[in-house]
Coordinates of C-alpha atoms in Angstrom, one line a residue:
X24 CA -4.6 31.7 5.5
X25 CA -2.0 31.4 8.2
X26 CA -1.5 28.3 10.2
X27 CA 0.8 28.1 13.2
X28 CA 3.6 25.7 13.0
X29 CA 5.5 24.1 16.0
X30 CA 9.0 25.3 16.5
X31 CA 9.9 22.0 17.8
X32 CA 8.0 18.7 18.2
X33 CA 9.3 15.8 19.8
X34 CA 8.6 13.2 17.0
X35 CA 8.0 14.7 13.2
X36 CA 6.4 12.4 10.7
X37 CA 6.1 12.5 7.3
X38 CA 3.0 11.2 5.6
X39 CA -0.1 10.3 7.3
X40 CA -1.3 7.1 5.5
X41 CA -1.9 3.8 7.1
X42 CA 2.4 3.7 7.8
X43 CA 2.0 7.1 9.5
X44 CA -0.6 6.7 11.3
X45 CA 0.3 3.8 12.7
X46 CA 3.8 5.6 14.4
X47 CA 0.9 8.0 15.7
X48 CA -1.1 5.7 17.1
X49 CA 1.4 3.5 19.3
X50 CA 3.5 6.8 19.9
X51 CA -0.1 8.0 21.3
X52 CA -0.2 4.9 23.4
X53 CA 2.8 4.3 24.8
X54 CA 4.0 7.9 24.9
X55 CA 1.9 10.3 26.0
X56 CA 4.6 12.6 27.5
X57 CA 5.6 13.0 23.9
X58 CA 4.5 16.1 21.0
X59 CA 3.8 14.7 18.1
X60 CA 3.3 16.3 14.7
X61 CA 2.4 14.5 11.2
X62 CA 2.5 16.6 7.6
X63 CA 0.9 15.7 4.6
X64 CA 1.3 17.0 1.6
X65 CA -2.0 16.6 0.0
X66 CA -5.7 18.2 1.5
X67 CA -7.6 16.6 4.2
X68 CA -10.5 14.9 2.5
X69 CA -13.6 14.0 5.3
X70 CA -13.8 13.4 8.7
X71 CA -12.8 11.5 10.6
X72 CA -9.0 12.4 8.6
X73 CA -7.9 9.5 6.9
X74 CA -11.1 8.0 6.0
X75 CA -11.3 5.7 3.0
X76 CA -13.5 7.4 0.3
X77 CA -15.8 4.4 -0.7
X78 CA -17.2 5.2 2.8
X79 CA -18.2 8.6 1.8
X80 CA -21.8 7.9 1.1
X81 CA -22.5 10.5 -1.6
X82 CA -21.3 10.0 -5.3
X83 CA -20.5 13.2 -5.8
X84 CA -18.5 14.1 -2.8
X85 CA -16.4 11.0 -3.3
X86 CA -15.7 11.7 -6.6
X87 CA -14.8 14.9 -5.2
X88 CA -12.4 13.6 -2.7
X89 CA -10.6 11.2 -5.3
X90 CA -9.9 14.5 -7.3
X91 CA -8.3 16.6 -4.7
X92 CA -6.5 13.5 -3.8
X93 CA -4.7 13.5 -7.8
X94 CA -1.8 16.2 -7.2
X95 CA -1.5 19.6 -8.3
X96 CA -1.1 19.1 -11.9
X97 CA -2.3 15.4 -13.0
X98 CA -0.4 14.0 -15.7
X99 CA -2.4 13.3 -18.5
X100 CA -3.0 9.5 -19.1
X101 CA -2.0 8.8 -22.5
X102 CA -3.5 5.4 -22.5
X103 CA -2.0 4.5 -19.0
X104 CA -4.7 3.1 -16.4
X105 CA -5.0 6.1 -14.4
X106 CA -7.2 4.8 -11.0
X107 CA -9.5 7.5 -9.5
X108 CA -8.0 9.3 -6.4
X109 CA -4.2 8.9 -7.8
X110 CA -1.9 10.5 -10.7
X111 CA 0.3 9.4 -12.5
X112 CA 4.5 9.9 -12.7
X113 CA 4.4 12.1 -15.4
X114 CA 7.3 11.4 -17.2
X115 CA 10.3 10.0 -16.4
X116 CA 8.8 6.3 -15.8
X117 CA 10.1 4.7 -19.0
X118 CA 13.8 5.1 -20.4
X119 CA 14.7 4.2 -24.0
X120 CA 15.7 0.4 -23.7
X121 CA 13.9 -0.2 -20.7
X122 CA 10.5 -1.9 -19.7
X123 CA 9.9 1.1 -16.9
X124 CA 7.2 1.3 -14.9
X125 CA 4.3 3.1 -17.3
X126 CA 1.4 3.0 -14.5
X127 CA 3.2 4.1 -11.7
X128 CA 1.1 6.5 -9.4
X129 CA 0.2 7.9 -5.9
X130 CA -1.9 9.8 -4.0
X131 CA -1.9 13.3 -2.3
X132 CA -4.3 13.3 0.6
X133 CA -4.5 12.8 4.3
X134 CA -4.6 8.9 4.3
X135 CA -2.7 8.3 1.4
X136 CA -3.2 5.7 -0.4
X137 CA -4.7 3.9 2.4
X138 CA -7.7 6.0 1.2
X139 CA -8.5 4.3 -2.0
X140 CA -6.8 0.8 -1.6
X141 CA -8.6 -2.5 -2.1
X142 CA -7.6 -3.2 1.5
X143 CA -6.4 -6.7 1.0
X144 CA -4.3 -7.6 3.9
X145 CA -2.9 -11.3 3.4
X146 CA 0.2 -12.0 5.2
X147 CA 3.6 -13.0 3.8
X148 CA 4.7 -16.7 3.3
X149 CA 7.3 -18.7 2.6
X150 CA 10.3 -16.4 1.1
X151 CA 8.4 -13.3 1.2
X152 CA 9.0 -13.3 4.5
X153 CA 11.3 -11.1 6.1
X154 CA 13.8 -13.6 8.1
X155 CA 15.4 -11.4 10.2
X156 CA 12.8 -9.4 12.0
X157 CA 12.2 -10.3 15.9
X158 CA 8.7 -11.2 16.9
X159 CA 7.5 -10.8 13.3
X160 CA 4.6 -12.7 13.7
X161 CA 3.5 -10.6 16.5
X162 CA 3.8 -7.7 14.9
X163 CA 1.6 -9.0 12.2
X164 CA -1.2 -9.9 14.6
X165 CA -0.3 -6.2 16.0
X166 CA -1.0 -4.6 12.2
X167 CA -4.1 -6.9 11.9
X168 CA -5.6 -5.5 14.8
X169 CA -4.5 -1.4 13.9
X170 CA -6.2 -1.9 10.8
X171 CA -9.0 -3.8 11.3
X172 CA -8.4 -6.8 9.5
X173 CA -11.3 -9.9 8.8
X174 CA -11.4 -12.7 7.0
X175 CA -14.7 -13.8 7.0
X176 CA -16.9 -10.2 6.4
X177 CA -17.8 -11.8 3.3
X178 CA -18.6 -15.5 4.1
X179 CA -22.3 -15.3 3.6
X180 CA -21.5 -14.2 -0.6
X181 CA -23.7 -16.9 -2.1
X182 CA -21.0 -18.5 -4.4
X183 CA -17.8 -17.5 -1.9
X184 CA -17.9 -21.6 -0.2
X185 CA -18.2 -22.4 -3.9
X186 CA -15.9 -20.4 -5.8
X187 CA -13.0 -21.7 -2.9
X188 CA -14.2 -25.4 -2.9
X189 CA -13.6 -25.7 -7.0
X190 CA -10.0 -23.5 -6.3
X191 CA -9.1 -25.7 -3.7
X192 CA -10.1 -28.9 -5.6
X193 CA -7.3 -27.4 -8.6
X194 CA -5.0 -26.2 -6.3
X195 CA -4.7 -27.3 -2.8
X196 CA -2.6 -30.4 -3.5
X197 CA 1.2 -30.0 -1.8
X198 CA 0.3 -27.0 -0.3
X199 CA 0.3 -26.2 3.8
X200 CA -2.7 -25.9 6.0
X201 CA -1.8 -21.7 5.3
X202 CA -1.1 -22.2 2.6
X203 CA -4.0 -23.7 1.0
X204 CA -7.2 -21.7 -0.6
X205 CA -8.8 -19.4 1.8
X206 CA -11.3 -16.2 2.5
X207 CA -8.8 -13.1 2.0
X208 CA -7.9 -11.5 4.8
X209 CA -9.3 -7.6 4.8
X210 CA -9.2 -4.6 6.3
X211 CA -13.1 -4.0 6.8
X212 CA -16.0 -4.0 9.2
X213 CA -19.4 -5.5 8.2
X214 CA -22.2 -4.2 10.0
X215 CA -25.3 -5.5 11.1
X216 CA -27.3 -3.8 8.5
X217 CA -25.3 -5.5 5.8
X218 CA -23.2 -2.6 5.7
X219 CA -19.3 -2.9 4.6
X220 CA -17.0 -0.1 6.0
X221 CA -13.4 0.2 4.6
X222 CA -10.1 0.7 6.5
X223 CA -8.4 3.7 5.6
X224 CA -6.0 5.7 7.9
X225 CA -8.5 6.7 9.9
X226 CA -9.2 2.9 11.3
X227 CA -5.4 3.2 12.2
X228 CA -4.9 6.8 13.2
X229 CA -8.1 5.6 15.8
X230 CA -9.4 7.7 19.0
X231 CA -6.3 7.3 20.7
X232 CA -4.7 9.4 18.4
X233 CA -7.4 11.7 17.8
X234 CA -7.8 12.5 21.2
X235 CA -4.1 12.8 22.2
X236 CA -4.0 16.5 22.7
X237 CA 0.1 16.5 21.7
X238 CA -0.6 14.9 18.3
X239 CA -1.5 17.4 15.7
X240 CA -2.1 16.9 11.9
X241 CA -1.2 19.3 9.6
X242 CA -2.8 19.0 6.1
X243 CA -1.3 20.6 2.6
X244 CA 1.9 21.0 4.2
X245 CA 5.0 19.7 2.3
X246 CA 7.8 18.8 4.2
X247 CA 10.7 19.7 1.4
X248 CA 13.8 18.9 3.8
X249 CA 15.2 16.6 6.8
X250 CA 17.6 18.7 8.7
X251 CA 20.7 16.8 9.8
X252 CA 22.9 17.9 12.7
X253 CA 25.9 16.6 14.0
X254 CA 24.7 13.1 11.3
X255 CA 21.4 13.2 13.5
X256 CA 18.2 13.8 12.4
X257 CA 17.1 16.9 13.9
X258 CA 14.1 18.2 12.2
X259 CA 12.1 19.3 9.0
X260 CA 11.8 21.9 6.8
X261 CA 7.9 22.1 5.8
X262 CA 6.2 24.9 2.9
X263 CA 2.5 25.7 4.1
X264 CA 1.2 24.8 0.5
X265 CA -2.0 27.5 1.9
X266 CA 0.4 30.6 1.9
X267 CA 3.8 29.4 0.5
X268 CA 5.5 30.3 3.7
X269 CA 8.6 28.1 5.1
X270 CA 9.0 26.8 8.5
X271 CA 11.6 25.0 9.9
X272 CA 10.7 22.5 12.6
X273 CA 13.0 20.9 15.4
X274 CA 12.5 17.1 16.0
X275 CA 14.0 14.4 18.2
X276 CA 13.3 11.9 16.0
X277 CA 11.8 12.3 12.1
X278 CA 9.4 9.3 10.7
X279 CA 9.5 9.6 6.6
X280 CA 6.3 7.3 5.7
X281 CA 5.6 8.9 2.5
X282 CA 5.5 6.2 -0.3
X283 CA 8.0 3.9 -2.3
X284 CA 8.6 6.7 -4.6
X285 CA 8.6 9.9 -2.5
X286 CA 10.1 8.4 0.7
X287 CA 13.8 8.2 -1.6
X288 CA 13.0 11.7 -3.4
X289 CA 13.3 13.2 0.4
X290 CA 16.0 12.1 1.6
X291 CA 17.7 12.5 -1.4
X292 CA 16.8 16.5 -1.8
X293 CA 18.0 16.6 2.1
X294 CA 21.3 14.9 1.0
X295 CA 20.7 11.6 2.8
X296 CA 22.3 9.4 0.2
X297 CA 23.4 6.3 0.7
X298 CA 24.2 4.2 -2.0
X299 CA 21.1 1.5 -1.9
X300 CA 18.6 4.9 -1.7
X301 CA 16.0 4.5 -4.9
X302 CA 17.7 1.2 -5.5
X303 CA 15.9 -2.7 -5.6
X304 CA 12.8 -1.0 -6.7
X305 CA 9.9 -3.5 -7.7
X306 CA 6.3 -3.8 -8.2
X307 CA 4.5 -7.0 -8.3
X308 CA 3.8 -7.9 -12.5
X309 CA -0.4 -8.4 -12.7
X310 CA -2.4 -11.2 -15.1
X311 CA -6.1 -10.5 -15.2
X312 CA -8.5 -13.1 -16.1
X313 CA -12.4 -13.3 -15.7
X314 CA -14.8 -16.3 -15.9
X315 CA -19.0 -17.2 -15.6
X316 CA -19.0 -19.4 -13.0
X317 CA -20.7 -22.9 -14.4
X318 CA -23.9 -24.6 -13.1
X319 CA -24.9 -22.0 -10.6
X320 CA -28.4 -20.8 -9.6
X321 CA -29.6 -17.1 -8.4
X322 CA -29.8 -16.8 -5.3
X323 CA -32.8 -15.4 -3.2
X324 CA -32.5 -12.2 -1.2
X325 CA -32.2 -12.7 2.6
X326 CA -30.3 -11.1 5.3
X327 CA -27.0 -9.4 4.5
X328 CA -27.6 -7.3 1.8
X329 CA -26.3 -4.0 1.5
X330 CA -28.7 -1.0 0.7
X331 CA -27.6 -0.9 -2.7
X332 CA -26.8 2.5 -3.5
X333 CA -23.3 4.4 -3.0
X334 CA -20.4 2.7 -2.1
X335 CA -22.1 -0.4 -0.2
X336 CA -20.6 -3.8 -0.8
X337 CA -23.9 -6.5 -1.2
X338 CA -23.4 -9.5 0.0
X339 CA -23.0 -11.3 -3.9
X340 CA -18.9 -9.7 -3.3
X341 CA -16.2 -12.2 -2.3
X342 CA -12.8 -12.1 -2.0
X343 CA -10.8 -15.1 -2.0
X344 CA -7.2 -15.9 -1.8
X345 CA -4.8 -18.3 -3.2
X346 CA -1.7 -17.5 -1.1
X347 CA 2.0 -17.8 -2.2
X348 CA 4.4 -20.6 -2.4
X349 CA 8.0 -21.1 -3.5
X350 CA 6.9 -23.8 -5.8
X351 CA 3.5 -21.9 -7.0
X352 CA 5.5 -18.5 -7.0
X353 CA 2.4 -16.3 -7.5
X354 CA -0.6 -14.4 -5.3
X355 CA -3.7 -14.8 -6.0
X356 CA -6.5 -12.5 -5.4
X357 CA -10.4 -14.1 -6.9
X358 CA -12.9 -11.7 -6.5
X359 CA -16.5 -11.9 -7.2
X360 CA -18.4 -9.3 -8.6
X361 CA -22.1 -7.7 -8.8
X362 CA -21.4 -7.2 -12.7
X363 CA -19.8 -8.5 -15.8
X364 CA -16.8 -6.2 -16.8
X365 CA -17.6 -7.2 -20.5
X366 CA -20.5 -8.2 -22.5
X367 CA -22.1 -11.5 -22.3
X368 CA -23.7 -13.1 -25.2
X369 CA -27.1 -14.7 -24.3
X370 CA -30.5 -13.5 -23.2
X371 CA -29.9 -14.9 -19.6
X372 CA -28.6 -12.1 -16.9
X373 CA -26.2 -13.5 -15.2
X374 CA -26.3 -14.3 -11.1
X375 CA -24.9 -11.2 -9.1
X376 CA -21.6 -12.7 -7.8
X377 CA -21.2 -15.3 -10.5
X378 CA -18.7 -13.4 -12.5
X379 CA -15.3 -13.6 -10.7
X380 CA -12.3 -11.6 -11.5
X381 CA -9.2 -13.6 -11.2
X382 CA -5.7 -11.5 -10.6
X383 CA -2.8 -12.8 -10.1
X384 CA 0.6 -11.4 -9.4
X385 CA 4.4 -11.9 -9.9
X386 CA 7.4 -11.1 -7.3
X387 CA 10.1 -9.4 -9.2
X388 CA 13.9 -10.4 -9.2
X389 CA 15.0 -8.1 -7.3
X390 CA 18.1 -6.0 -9.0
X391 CA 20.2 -3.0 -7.7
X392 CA 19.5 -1.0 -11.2
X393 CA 15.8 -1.0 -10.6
X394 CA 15.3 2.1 -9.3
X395 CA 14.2 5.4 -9.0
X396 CA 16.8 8.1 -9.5
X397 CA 16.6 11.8 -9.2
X398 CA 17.4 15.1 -10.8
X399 CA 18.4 18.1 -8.8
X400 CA 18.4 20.3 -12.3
X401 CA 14.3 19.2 -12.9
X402 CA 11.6 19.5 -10.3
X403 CA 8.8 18.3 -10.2
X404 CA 4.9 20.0 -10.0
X405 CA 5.6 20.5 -6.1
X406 CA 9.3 21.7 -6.4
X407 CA 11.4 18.3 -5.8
X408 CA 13.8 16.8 -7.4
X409 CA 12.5 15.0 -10.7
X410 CA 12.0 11.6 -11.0
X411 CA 13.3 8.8 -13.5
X412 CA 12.5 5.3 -13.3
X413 CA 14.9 2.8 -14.5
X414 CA 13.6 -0.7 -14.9
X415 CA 13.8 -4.1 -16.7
X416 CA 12.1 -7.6 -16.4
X417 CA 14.6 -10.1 -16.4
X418 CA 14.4 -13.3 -18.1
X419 CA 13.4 -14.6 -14.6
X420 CA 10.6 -12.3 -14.5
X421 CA 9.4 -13.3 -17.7
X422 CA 9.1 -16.9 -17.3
X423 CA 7.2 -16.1 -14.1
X424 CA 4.8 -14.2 -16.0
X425 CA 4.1 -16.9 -18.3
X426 CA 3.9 -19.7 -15.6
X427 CA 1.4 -17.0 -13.9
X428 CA -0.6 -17.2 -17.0
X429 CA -0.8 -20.7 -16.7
X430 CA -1.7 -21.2 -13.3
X431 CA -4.6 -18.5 -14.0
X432 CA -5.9 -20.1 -16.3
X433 CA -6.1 -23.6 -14.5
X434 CA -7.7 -21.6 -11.6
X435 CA -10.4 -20.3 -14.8
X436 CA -11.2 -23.6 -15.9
X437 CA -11.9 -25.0 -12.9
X438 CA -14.1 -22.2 -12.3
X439 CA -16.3 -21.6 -15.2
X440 CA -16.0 -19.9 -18.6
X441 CA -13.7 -17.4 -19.4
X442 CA -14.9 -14.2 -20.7
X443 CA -11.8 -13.6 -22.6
X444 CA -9.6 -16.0 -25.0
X445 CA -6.8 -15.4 -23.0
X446 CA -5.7 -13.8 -19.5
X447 CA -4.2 -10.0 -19.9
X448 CA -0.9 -8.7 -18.6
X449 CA -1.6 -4.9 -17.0
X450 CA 1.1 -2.8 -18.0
X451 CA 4.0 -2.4 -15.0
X452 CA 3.2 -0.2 -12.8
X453 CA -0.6 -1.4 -12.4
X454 CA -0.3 -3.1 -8.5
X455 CA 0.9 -0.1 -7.2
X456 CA 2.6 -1.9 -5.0
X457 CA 5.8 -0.5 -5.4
X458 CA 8.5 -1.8 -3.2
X459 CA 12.4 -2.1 -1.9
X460 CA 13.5 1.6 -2.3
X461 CA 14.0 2.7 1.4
X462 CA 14.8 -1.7 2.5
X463 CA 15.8 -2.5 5.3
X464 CA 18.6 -5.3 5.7
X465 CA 21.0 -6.6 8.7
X466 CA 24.1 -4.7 8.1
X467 CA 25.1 -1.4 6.8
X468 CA 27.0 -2.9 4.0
X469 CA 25.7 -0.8 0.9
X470 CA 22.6 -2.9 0.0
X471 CA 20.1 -1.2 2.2
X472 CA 18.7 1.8 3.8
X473 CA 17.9 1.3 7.4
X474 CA 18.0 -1.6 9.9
X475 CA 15.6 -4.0 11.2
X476 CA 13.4 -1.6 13.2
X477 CA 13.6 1.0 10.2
X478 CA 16.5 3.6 11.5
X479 CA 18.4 4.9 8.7
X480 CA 22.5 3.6 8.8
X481 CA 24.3 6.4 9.7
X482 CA 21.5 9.0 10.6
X483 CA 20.3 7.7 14.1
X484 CA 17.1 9.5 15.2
X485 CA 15.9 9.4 11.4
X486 CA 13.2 6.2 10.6
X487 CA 11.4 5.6 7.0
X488 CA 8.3 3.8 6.7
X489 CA 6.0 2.3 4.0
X490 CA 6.3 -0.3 1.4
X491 CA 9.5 0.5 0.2
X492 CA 10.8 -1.0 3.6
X493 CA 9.9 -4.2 2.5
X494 CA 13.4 -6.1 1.5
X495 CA 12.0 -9.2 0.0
X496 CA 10.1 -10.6 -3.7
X497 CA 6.7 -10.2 -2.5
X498 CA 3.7 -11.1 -4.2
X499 CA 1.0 -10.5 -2.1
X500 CA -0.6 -6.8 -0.8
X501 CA 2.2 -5.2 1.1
X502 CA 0.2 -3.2 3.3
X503 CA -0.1 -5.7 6.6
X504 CA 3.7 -6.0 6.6
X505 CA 4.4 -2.6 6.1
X506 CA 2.4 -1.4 8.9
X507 CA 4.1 -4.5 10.8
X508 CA 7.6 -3.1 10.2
X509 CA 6.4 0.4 11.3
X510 CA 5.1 -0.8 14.5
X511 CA 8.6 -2.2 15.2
X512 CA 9.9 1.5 14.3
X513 CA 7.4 3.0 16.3
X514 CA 8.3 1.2 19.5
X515 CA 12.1 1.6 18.9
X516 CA 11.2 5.6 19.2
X517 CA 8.6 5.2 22.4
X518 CA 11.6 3.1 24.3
X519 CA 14.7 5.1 22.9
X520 CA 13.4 8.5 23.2
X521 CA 14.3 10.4 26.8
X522 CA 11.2 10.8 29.1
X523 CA 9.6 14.5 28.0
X524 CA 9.2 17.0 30.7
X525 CA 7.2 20.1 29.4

């Protein structure tokens, strides 16, 4: 098959998960005058495009999804923790000497990895907060309304009030009024039926994309080059992964919104290089812990609860959140689940929603030689440069982890019982929250990649998008500030680019 491809669009962009879609959408808003195109590499999964697959309502057409969504070769696991609908670096993400980053992933699919995320969407306190971005707040309201974001879909779980009253009783004490134990903010819709509905690209694509006649989405379609002119960006080069053919496409402006990892390896096989590009790399370092929540009773059925069957959340799940702090330096994310991820001892079943997963994660010190470099003698299973992680907890780092370990289990013993003797440390990698590579900073001084509304120094017309934007140690879920940051982007383009006239 043959597709037609545009010989010049007025706005290109690269990757259509939640980051993408989101330039889309307020592009689609506040530009109509404007042709838009957005290329993704990986196959369009359902419709509407960009849905999240735990809405897909048969098992065996999401399980299809999440394997067309796992690249063209999928690296075998090897004893990693490879998630359903993502693959795994397949070598290259450990170095002799070096910690590395063994569980790093991603996804190939229109939505990205907004199509299998947990859609936790806290926002940023204290020094996680990026200081120098105007009117951040708004634009966090702004991304909390693109995606959907509730806190309180899951107030009726029958332990939820409980589970945060015991938390709060441990770990309120110092803290702000925001700061304090609370429902976690997420990107989903509960229904009247009982019914949960994820966020995926779709939510933020919405019909104001989808009905914009100059937006069009072009599936399996790798965009292998950003063409520079005159130090402007002026285009892309994309392969039609259908046929193999190449096409060179004109642009105005280019949005690159791939991912932390893939965002760097394109502007470095386009010879955009400058010298933070790959660099201040970080993922947030995980501790899991589960408990049995103490002197609870089962509750009896009422309103609320799902149907049971396919990828329905009951109303036993709750999320709850113990946000970040300087002086508590750690994000917590409690959830409650339907089931015991290991065997209990006992004849007594245990209450759905009395089991509660406990994860807590770590901001990295952030360091110039974590990175992700690349090879222009290897490619990679689409035909890019190679990638090589370099990376190494610090002594920082590792006192972090062990306070996190602590502070879980304080937040386990006020809870219940543990089901383990002691938390576990996922192997790096595991958040997949990968950050810093693409960050943006105030000046163009060598320790960042693009400015405070996500232009590239020294390529005007070219913006990058995703969680490798994000500049600070972050602990919680990146995803609200990302989409924040490229709503700043987005409106940069819709009030920089000349009125259209076709």
């Amino acid at each position: 098959m043959t597709r037609d491809f545009p010989a010049h669009v007025d706005v290109a962009v690269v990757g259509s998960g939640p980051c993408g879609a989101a330039y889309a959408r307020i592009l689609s808003e506040q530009r109509p005058d404007l042709d838009l195109a957005t290329f993704e590499t990986g196959p369009l999964l359902a419709d509407p495009p960009g849905l999240h697959v735990k809405n897909i309502t048969d098992d065996a057409e999401r399980r299809r999804a999440q394997l067309r969504s796992q690249g063209p070769s999928p690296a075998p696991a090897d004893g990693r923790l490879a998630r359903p609908g993502t693959f795994l670096l397949a070598d290259g993400y450990q170095n002799p000497g070096e910690d590395g980053l063994p569980n790093a992933a991603m996804s190939s699919n229109v939505g990205g990895m907004g199509a299998h995320w947990t859609a936790a969407c806290p926002r940023p306190g204290d020094s996680e907060r990026i200081p120098f971005v105007p009117g951040l707040d708004e634009l966090l309201t702004e991304a909390e309304g693109l995606l959907g974001v509730d806190a309180h879909a899951f107030d009726d779980a029958p332990f939820a009030a409980e589970v945060r009253k015991r938390l709060a009783a441990a770990l309120d004490a110092g803290r702000r009024d925001d700061r304090r134990v609370q429902p976690m903010p997420l990107a989903v819709r509960r229904h009247g039926d009982g019914r949960v509905t994820w966020s995926g690209a779709d939510v933020v694509f919405g019909e104001e994309t989808r009905a914009n006649p100059r937006h069009t989405l072009f599936p399996e379609a790798l965009v292998t080059r950003v063409l520079v002119e005159e130090g402007r960006a002026a285009g892309v080069v994309v392969r039609d992964l259908g046929d193999g053919s190449e096409h060179r496409i004109r642009a105005d402006r280019v949005v690159v919104a791939a991912d932390a990892l893939r965002t760097p390896q394109l502007l470095w096989a386009s010879g955009i290089r400058p010298p933070a590009l790959g660099r201040y790399l970080n993922d947030q370092h995980q501790i899991v812990y589960a408990v049995r929540l103490r002197d609870v009773r089962i509750p009896s059925a009422g309103p609320g609860t799902g149907s049971g069957h396919g990828p329905d959340i009951t109303r036993h799940s709750g999320v709850s959140w113990v946000p970040y702090t300087d002086d508590e330096p750690f994000h917590g994310q409690v959830m409650q689940l339907d089931a015991s991820p290991v065997a209990l001892t006992g004849d007594e079943a245990p209450a759905p929603g009395s089991i509660v997963g406990l994860g807590w994660f770590c901001p990295k010190d952030l360091r110039p030689d974590d990175r992700v470099a690349f090879d222009d003698t290897r490619q990679d299973a689409y035909g890019m440069p190679a990638m090589r992680i370099h990376y190494r907890l610090t002594d920082l780092d590792r006192a972090r982890l062990d306070r996190a370990r602590t502070a879980v289990q304080r937040a386990a013993e006020a809870l219940g019982d543990p089901l383990d003797d002691t938390p576990r440390t996922l192997a790096l990698g595991a958040s997949l929250h990968y950050q810093g590579t693409v960050r943006m900073g105030t000046d163009n001084d060598g320790t960042s990649v693009c400015d405070s509304a996500c232009e590239v120094w020294e390529v005007p017309g070219l913006h990058v998008a995703g969680n490798g934007v994000i500049p600070t140690a972050t602990a919680c879920n990146p995803t609200l500030t990302s989409v924040a940051l490229a709503i700043a982007g987005a409106r940069r383009i819709a009030r920089t680019l000349p009125i259209q006239r076709h």
